């Protein structure tokens, strides 16, 4: 799993040496599911990694999650004990964003809000080295507008990991209008780093929703409309798409997994950014979010996960 250390020692050509000479330390901001997964990937592939979050409780949860994930990989034989221990050693946690001053690339993975992300990249711009690449894990927000908040728009890119990052194979690389043509300052660097994380890379122009969510979110939204207008039950909608189109998860189940609040945020970005009413969020989706039914992370969304969780606890006592 820790391929970079091996490649760095044995040599695999000038491109890898060029990247490794440039990228030694990775910073990740945001200790939620996405940020934790990205930090785990970076550490497991040989980078010195900082995971930063202003919430100490979030960092504690992230450290526990990542440690358990690494131990699980070791127990299943996907990672040697030595490499697992090395990955955990590579990763450090902090509530102080100043720790990122030495990072060569910083990936933000915070809430999907343009205003909040702009404030963060502005802060990172002041802290980071002049050579540091600032990358956003945004799933829909304009990289060009985020870059405009910094003094280094040529060094700002989008690196959209899929959820959950340790498992999903894809990373979308997005180049803003002012991103440098230099290979080390655009899709090239982000793409090569992503590939060294074991990911397949696609590149998107800086349009709302990029590739994946521009196609995915209208499908999820249409599933909500089907439920809203009484076409079928939630179970039949999901079963129909799983068995009829060979999707691993039904669209409503997937929306719960992503987070209904996140789905709504992306649809709003698509609707305003592309100006087409086909992206207008379904009223039922809006209502669920207003009611705090955000999906699995809240225990209830389209489906109620509290019942199954309680049932599991009861069973474990028998």
GROMACS .gro file of N, CA and C in nm, residues 98-198:
model
  303
   98UNK      N    1  -0.213   2.665   1.166
   98UNK     CA    2  -0.076   2.708   1.142
   98UNK      C    3   0.019   2.591   1.116
   99UNK      N    4  -0.022   2.472   1.158
   99UNK     CA    5   0.060   2.353   1.133
   99UNK      C    6   0.077   2.326   0.984
  100UNK      N    7  -0.009   2.385   0.903
  100UNK     CA    8  -0.006   2.362   0.759
  100UNK      C    9   0.093   2.453   0.686
  101UNK      N   10   0.167   2.530   0.761
  101UNK     CA   11   0.260   2.625   0.698
  101UNK      C   12   0.370   2.554   0.619
  102UNK      N   13   0.397   2.429   0.653
  102UNK     CA   14   0.503   2.354   0.583
  102UNK      C   15   0.447   2.262   0.474
  103UNK      N   16   0.316   2.256   0.458
  103UNK     CA   17   0.254   2.163   0.362
  103UNK      C   18   0.284   2.207   0.218
  104UNK      N   19   0.301   2.109   0.130
  104UNK     CA   20   0.326   2.137  -0.011
  104UNK      C   21   0.197   2.138  -0.092
  105UNK      N   22   0.096   2.068  -0.042
  105UNK     CA   23  -0.038   2.074  -0.100
  105UNK      C   24  -0.137   2.066   0.016
  106UNK      N   25  -0.239   2.151   0.014
  106UNK     CA   26  -0.342   2.152   0.118
  106UNK      C   27  -0.476   2.126   0.050
  107UNK      N   28  -0.547   2.025   0.098
  107UNK     CA   29  -0.677   1.988   0.042
  107UNK      C   30  -0.785   2.021   0.145
  108UNK      N   31  -0.874   2.113   0.109
  108UNK     CA   32  -0.983   2.144   0.202
  108UNK      C   33  -1.100   2.050   0.175
  109UNK      N   34  -1.160   2.001   0.285
  109UNK     CA   35  -1.275   1.910   0.275
  109UNK      C   36  -1.377   1.949   0.382
  110UNK      N   37  -1.416   2.077   0.379
  110UNK     CA   38  -1.511   2.126   0.479
  110UNK      C   39  -1.650   2.137   0.418
  111UNK      N   40  -1.740   2.203   0.489
  111UNK     CA   41  -1.879   2.214   0.448
  111UNK      C   42  -1.892   2.271   0.307
  112UNK      N   43  -1.994   2.222   0.232
  112UNK     CA   44  -2.013   2.263   0.093
  112UNK      C   45  -2.083   2.398   0.086
  113UNK      N   46  -2.008   2.502   0.125
  113UNK     CA   47  -2.058   2.641   0.124
  113UNK      C   48  -1.952   2.730   0.063
  114UNK      N   49  -1.987   2.801  -0.041
  114UNK     CA   50  -1.888   2.885  -0.108
  114UNK      C   51  -1.829   2.990  -0.015
  115UNK      N   52  -1.914   3.053   0.066
  115UNK     CA   53  -1.865   3.156   0.156
  115UNK      C   54  -1.767   3.102   0.258
  116UNK      N   55  -1.800   2.988   0.317
  116UNK     CA   56  -1.713   2.927   0.418
  116UNK      C   57  -1.581   2.880   0.355
  117UNK      N   58  -1.592   2.819   0.236
  117UNK     CA   59  -1.470   2.773   0.169
  117UNK      C   60  -1.380   2.891   0.129
  118UNK      N   61  -1.441   2.999   0.083
  118UNK     CA   62  -1.361   3.116   0.046
  118UNK      C   63  -1.286   3.171   0.166
  119UNK      N   64  -1.354   3.178   0.280
  119UNK     CA   65  -1.287   3.227   0.402
  119UNK      C   66  -1.169   3.139   0.438
  120UNK      N   67  -1.186   3.008   0.422
  120UNK     CA   68  -1.078   2.915   0.455
  120UNK      C   69  -0.961   2.930   0.360
  121UNK      N   70  -0.987   2.931   0.229
  121UNK     CA   71  -0.874   2.939   0.135
  121UNK      C   72  -0.802   3.072   0.148
  122UNK      N   73  -0.874   3.178   0.187
  122UNK     CA   74  -0.809   3.306   0.212
  122UNK      C   75  -0.714   3.295   0.331
  123UNK      N   76  -0.758   3.225   0.436
  123UNK     CA   77  -0.672   3.203   0.553
  123UNK      C   78  -0.553   3.115   0.516
  124UNK      N   79  -0.578   3.009   0.441
  124UNK     CA   80  -0.470   2.918   0.401
  124UNK      C   81  -0.370   2.990   0.312
  125UNK      N   82  -0.418   3.080   0.228
  125UNK     CA   83  -0.332   3.156   0.137
  125UNK      C   84  -0.229   3.237   0.216
  126UNK      N   85  -0.271   3.288   0.331
  126UNK     CA   86  -0.180   3.369   0.413
  126UNK      C   87  -0.081   3.283   0.490
  127UNK      N   88  -0.122   3.160   0.521
  127UNK     CA   89  -0.037   3.071   0.603
  127UNK      C   90   0.062   2.992   0.519
  128UNK      N   91   0.017   2.945   0.403
  128UNK     CA   92   0.094   2.849   0.324
  128UNK      C   93   0.214   2.913   0.255
  129UNK      N   94   0.312   2.828   0.223
  129UNK     CA   95   0.427   2.871   0.145
  129UNK      C   96   0.381   2.921   0.008
  130UNK      N   97   0.461   3.003  -0.054
  130UNK     CA   98   0.426   3.056  -0.187
  130UNK      C   99   0.410   2.944  -0.289
  131UNK      N  100   0.484   2.836  -0.270
  131UNK     CA  101   0.482   2.726  -0.367
  131UNK      C  102   0.367   2.628  -0.343
  132UNK      N  103   0.295   2.642  -0.234
  132UNK     CA  104   0.193   2.544  -0.197
  132UNK      C  105   0.073   2.548  -0.289
  133UNK      N  106   0.027   2.430  -0.328
  133UNK     CA  107  -0.095   2.416  -0.406
  133UNK      C  108  -0.214   2.411  -0.310
  134UNK      N  109  -0.316   2.489  -0.337
  134UNK     CA  110  -0.440   2.484  -0.259
  134UNK      C  111  -0.544   2.408  -0.341
  135UNK      N  112  -0.594   2.299  -0.287
  135UNK     CA  113  -0.690   2.215  -0.358
  135UNK      C  114  -0.821   2.209  -0.280
  136UNK      N  115  -0.931   2.210  -0.352
  136UNK     CA  116  -1.063   2.200  -0.289
  136UNK      C  117  -1.128   2.069  -0.326
  137UNK      N  118  -1.187   2.004  -0.227
  137UNK     CA  119  -1.263   1.881  -0.250
  137UNK      C  120  -1.409   1.912  -0.281
  138UNK      N  121  -1.438   2.037  -0.315
  138UNK     CA  122  -1.576   2.072  -0.347
  138UNK      C  123  -1.634   1.981  -0.454
  139UNK      N  124  -1.763   1.952  -0.439
  139UNK     CA  125  -1.830   1.865  -0.536
  139UNK      C  126  -1.909   1.945  -0.639
  140UNK      N  127  -1.909   2.079  -0.628
  140UNK     CA  128  -1.991   2.156  -0.722
  140UNK      C  129  -1.951   2.302  -0.737
  141UNK      N  130  -1.882   2.359  -0.640
  141UNK     CA  131  -1.858   2.504  -0.636
  141UNK      C  132  -1.744   2.543  -0.731
  142UNK      N  133  -1.757   2.660  -0.790
  142UNK     CA  134  -1.660   2.709  -0.888
  142UNK      C  135  -1.520   2.723  -0.829
  143UNK      N  136  -1.425   2.656  -0.891
  143UNK     CA  137  -1.284   2.668  -0.851
  143UNK      C  138  -1.233   2.808  -0.884
  144UNK      N  139  -1.279   2.863  -0.993
  144UNK     CA  140  -1.237   2.998  -1.032
  144UNK      C  141  -1.274   3.100  -0.925
  145UNK      N  142  -1.397   3.089  -0.871
  145UNK     CA  143  -1.439   3.184  -0.768
  145UNK      C  144  -1.365   3.161  -0.637
  146UNK      N  145  -1.340   3.036  -0.601
  146UNK     CA  146  -1.262   3.010  -0.481
  146UNK      C  147  -1.121   3.064  -0.496
  147UNK      N  148  -1.063   3.043  -0.614
  147UNK     CA  149  -0.927   3.090  -0.639
  147UNK      C  150  -0.917   3.242  -0.632
  148UNK      N  151  -1.025   3.310  -0.669
  148UNK     CA  152  -1.023   3.456  -0.672
  148UNK      C  153  -1.008   3.516  -0.533
  149UNK      N  154  -1.033   3.437  -0.429
  149UNK     CA  155  -1.019   3.486  -0.292
  149UNK      C  156  -0.873   3.484  -0.247
  150UNK      N  157  -0.785   3.428  -0.329
  150UNK     CA  158  -0.645   3.412  -0.290
  150UNK      C  159  -0.553   3.502  -0.371
  151UNK      N  160  -0.427   3.506  -0.329
  151UNK     CA  161  -0.325   3.579  -0.405
  151UNK      C  162  -0.254   3.486  -0.502
  152UNK      N  163  -0.299   3.358  -0.509
  152UNK     CA  164  -0.233   3.258  -0.593
  152UNK      C  165  -0.334   3.181  -0.678
  153UNK      N  166  -0.420   3.248  -0.753
  153UNK     CA  167  -0.520   3.175  -0.831
  153UNK      C  168  -0.461   3.074  -0.928
  154UNK      N  169  -0.335   3.095  -0.970
  154UNK     CA  170  -0.273   3.001  -1.062
  154UNK      C  171  -0.241   2.867  -0.993
  155UNK      N  172  -0.245   2.866  -0.860
  155UNK     CA  173  -0.208   2.746  -0.784
  155UNK      C  174  -0.326   2.687  -0.708
  156UNK      N  175  -0.446   2.715  -0.755
  156UNK     CA  176  -0.567   2.661  -0.692
  156UNK      C  177  -0.633   2.563  -0.789
  157UNK      N  178  -0.663   2.443  -0.741
  157UNK     CA  179  -0.727   2.341  -0.825
  157UNK      C  180  -0.841   2.275  -0.748
  158UNK      N  181  -0.923   2.202  -0.819
  158UNK     CA  182  -1.023   2.117  -0.757
  158UNK      C  183  -0.974   1.974  -0.759
  159UNK      N  184  -0.986   1.905  -0.645
  159UNK     CA  185  -0.957   1.762  -0.635
  159UNK      C  186  -1.078   1.699  -0.566
  160UNK      N  187  -1.176   1.657  -0.646
  160UNK     CA  188  -1.301   1.606  -0.593
  160UNK      C  189  -1.293   1.455  -0.576
  161UNK      N  190  -1.272   1.412  -0.452
  161UNK     CA  191  -1.273   1.270  -0.418
  161UNK      C  192  -1.416   1.222  -0.404
  162UNK      N  193  -1.440   1.097  -0.436
  162UNK     CA  194  -1.572   1.038  -0.418
  162UNK      C  195  -1.581   0.981  -0.276
  163UNK      N  196  -1.702   0.964  -0.229
  163UNK     CA  197  -1.728   0.919  -0.093
  163UNK      C  198  -1.762   0.770  -0.089
  164UNK      N  199  -1.690   0.691  -0.005
  164UNK     CA  200  -1.580   0.727   0.085
  164UNK      C  201  -1.445   0.721   0.013
  165UNK      N  202  -1.356   0.817   0.039
  165UNK     CA  203  -1.230   0.827  -0.035
  165UNK      C  204  -1.142   0.703  -0.033
  166UNK      N  205  -1.131   0.628   0.078
  166UNK     CA  206  -1.043   0.511   0.073
  166UNK      C  207  -1.091   0.400  -0.019
  167UNK      N  208  -1.220   0.400  -0.052
  167UNK     CA  209  -1.278   0.291  -0.131
  167UNK      C  210  -1.304   0.330  -0.276
  168UNK      N  211  -1.364   0.446  -0.297
  168UNK     CA  212  -1.401   0.488  -0.432
  168UNK      C  213  -1.277   0.519  -0.516
  169UNK      N  214  -1.280   0.475  -0.641
  169UNK     CA  215  -1.160   0.477  -0.725
  169UNK      C  216  -1.135   0.609  -0.798
  170UNK      N  217  -1.234   0.698  -0.798
  170UNK     CA  218  -1.226   0.815  -0.885
  170UNK      C  219  -1.190   0.943  -0.811
  171UNK      N  220  -1.113   1.028  -0.879
  171UNK     CA  221  -1.092   1.166  -0.837
  171UNK      C  222  -1.114   1.255  -0.959
  172UNK      N  223  -1.199   1.357  -0.942
  172UNK     CA  224  -1.220   1.458  -1.046
  172UNK      C  225  -1.122   1.572  -1.025
  173UNK      N  226  -1.044   1.604  -1.126
  173UNK     CA  227  -0.954   1.719  -1.119
  173UNK      C  228  -1.017   1.834  -1.198
  174UNK      N  229  -1.026   1.949  -1.133
  174UNK     CA  230  -1.090   2.066  -1.194
  174UNK      C  231  -0.992   2.182  -1.197
  175UNK      N  232  -0.977   2.240  -1.312
  175UNK     CA  233  -0.887   2.353  -1.329
  175UNK      C  234  -0.968   2.482  -1.342
  176UNK      N  235  -0.935   2.582  -1.259
  176UNK     CA  236  -1.001   2.711  -1.267
  176UNK      C  237  -0.954   2.790  -1.388
  177UNK      N  238  -1.020   2.902  -1.413
  177UNK     CA  239  -0.987   2.984  -1.531
  177UNK      C  240  -0.844   3.035  -1.528
  178UNK      N  241  -0.792   3.058  -1.407
  178UNK     CA  242  -0.658   3.114  -1.395
  178UNK      C  243  -0.553   3.014  -1.349
  179UNK      N  244  -0.588   2.887  -1.340
  179UNK     CA  245  -0.490   2.788  -1.297
  179UNK      C  246  -0.376   2.784  -1.397
  180UNK      N  247  -0.254   2.774  -1.345
  180UNK     CA  248  -0.135   2.780  -1.430
  180UNK      C  249  -0.132   2.667  -1.532
  181UNK      N  250  -0.072   2.695  -1.647
  181UNK     CA  251  -0.050   2.592  -1.748
  181UNK      C  252   0.069   2.504  -1.713
  182UNK      N  253   0.149   2.547  -1.616
  182UNK     CA  254   0.263   2.467  -1.570
  182UNK      C  255   0.211   2.332  -1.520
  183UNK      N  256   0.277   2.225  -1.558
  183UNK     CA  257   0.234   2.090  -1.519
  183UNK      C  258   0.221   2.075  -1.368
  184UNK      N  259   0.306   2.144  -1.293
  184UNK     CA  260   0.303   2.128  -1.148
  184UNK      C  261   0.196   2.215  -1.084
  185UNK      N  262   0.121   2.290  -1.164
  185UNK     CA  263   0.023   2.381  -1.106
  185UNK      C  264  -0.119   2.357  -1.156
  186UNK      N  265  -0.145   2.248  -1.225
  186UNK     CA  266  -0.281   2.224  -1.272
  186UNK      C  267  -0.322   2.079  -1.255
  187UNK      N  268  -0.399   2.028  -1.351
  187UNK     CA  269  -0.445   1.890  -1.340
  187UNK      C  270  -0.328   1.794  -1.328
  188UNK      N  271  -0.214   1.827  -1.390
  188UNK     CA  272  -0.100   1.736  -1.388
  188UNK      C  273  -0.061   1.696  -1.248
  189UNK      N  274  -0.035   1.793  -1.162
  189UNK     CA  275   0.006   1.762  -1.026
  189UNK      C  276  -0.107   1.695  -0.950
  190UNK      N  277  -0.226   1.754  -0.952
  190UNK     CA  278  -0.338   1.694  -0.880
  190UNK      C  279  -0.368   1.555  -0.931
  191UNK      N  280  -0.360   1.540  -1.064
  191UNK     CA  281  -0.386   1.409  -1.123
  191UNK      C  282  -0.282   1.307  -1.085
  192UNK      N  283  -0.154   1.345  -1.089
  192UNK     CA  284  -0.047   1.251  -1.055
  192UNK      C  285  -0.053   1.213  -0.907
  193UNK      N  286  -0.080   1.312  -0.819
  193UNK     CA  287  -0.093   1.281  -0.677
  193UNK      C  288  -0.210   1.186  -0.656
  194UNK      N  289  -0.321   1.212  -0.725
  194UNK     CA  290  -0.438   1.125  -0.711
  194UNK      C  291  -0.407   0.984  -0.758
  195UNK      N  292  -0.335   0.972  -0.869
  195UNK     CA  293  -0.298   0.840  -0.919
  195UNK      C  294  -0.206   0.767  -0.823
  196UNK      N  295  -0.118   0.842  -0.756
  196UNK     CA  296  -0.030   0.782  -0.658
  196UNK      C  297  -0.106   0.744  -0.531
  197UNK      N  298  -0.226   0.799  -0.514
  197UNK     CA  299  -0.317   0.754  -0.407
  197UNK      C  300  -0.391   0.628  -0.449
  198UNK      N  301  -0.363   0.579  -0.570
  198UNK     CA  302  -0.430   0.461  -0.620
  198UNK      C  303  -0.561   0.491  -0.691
   0.00000   0.00000   0.00000
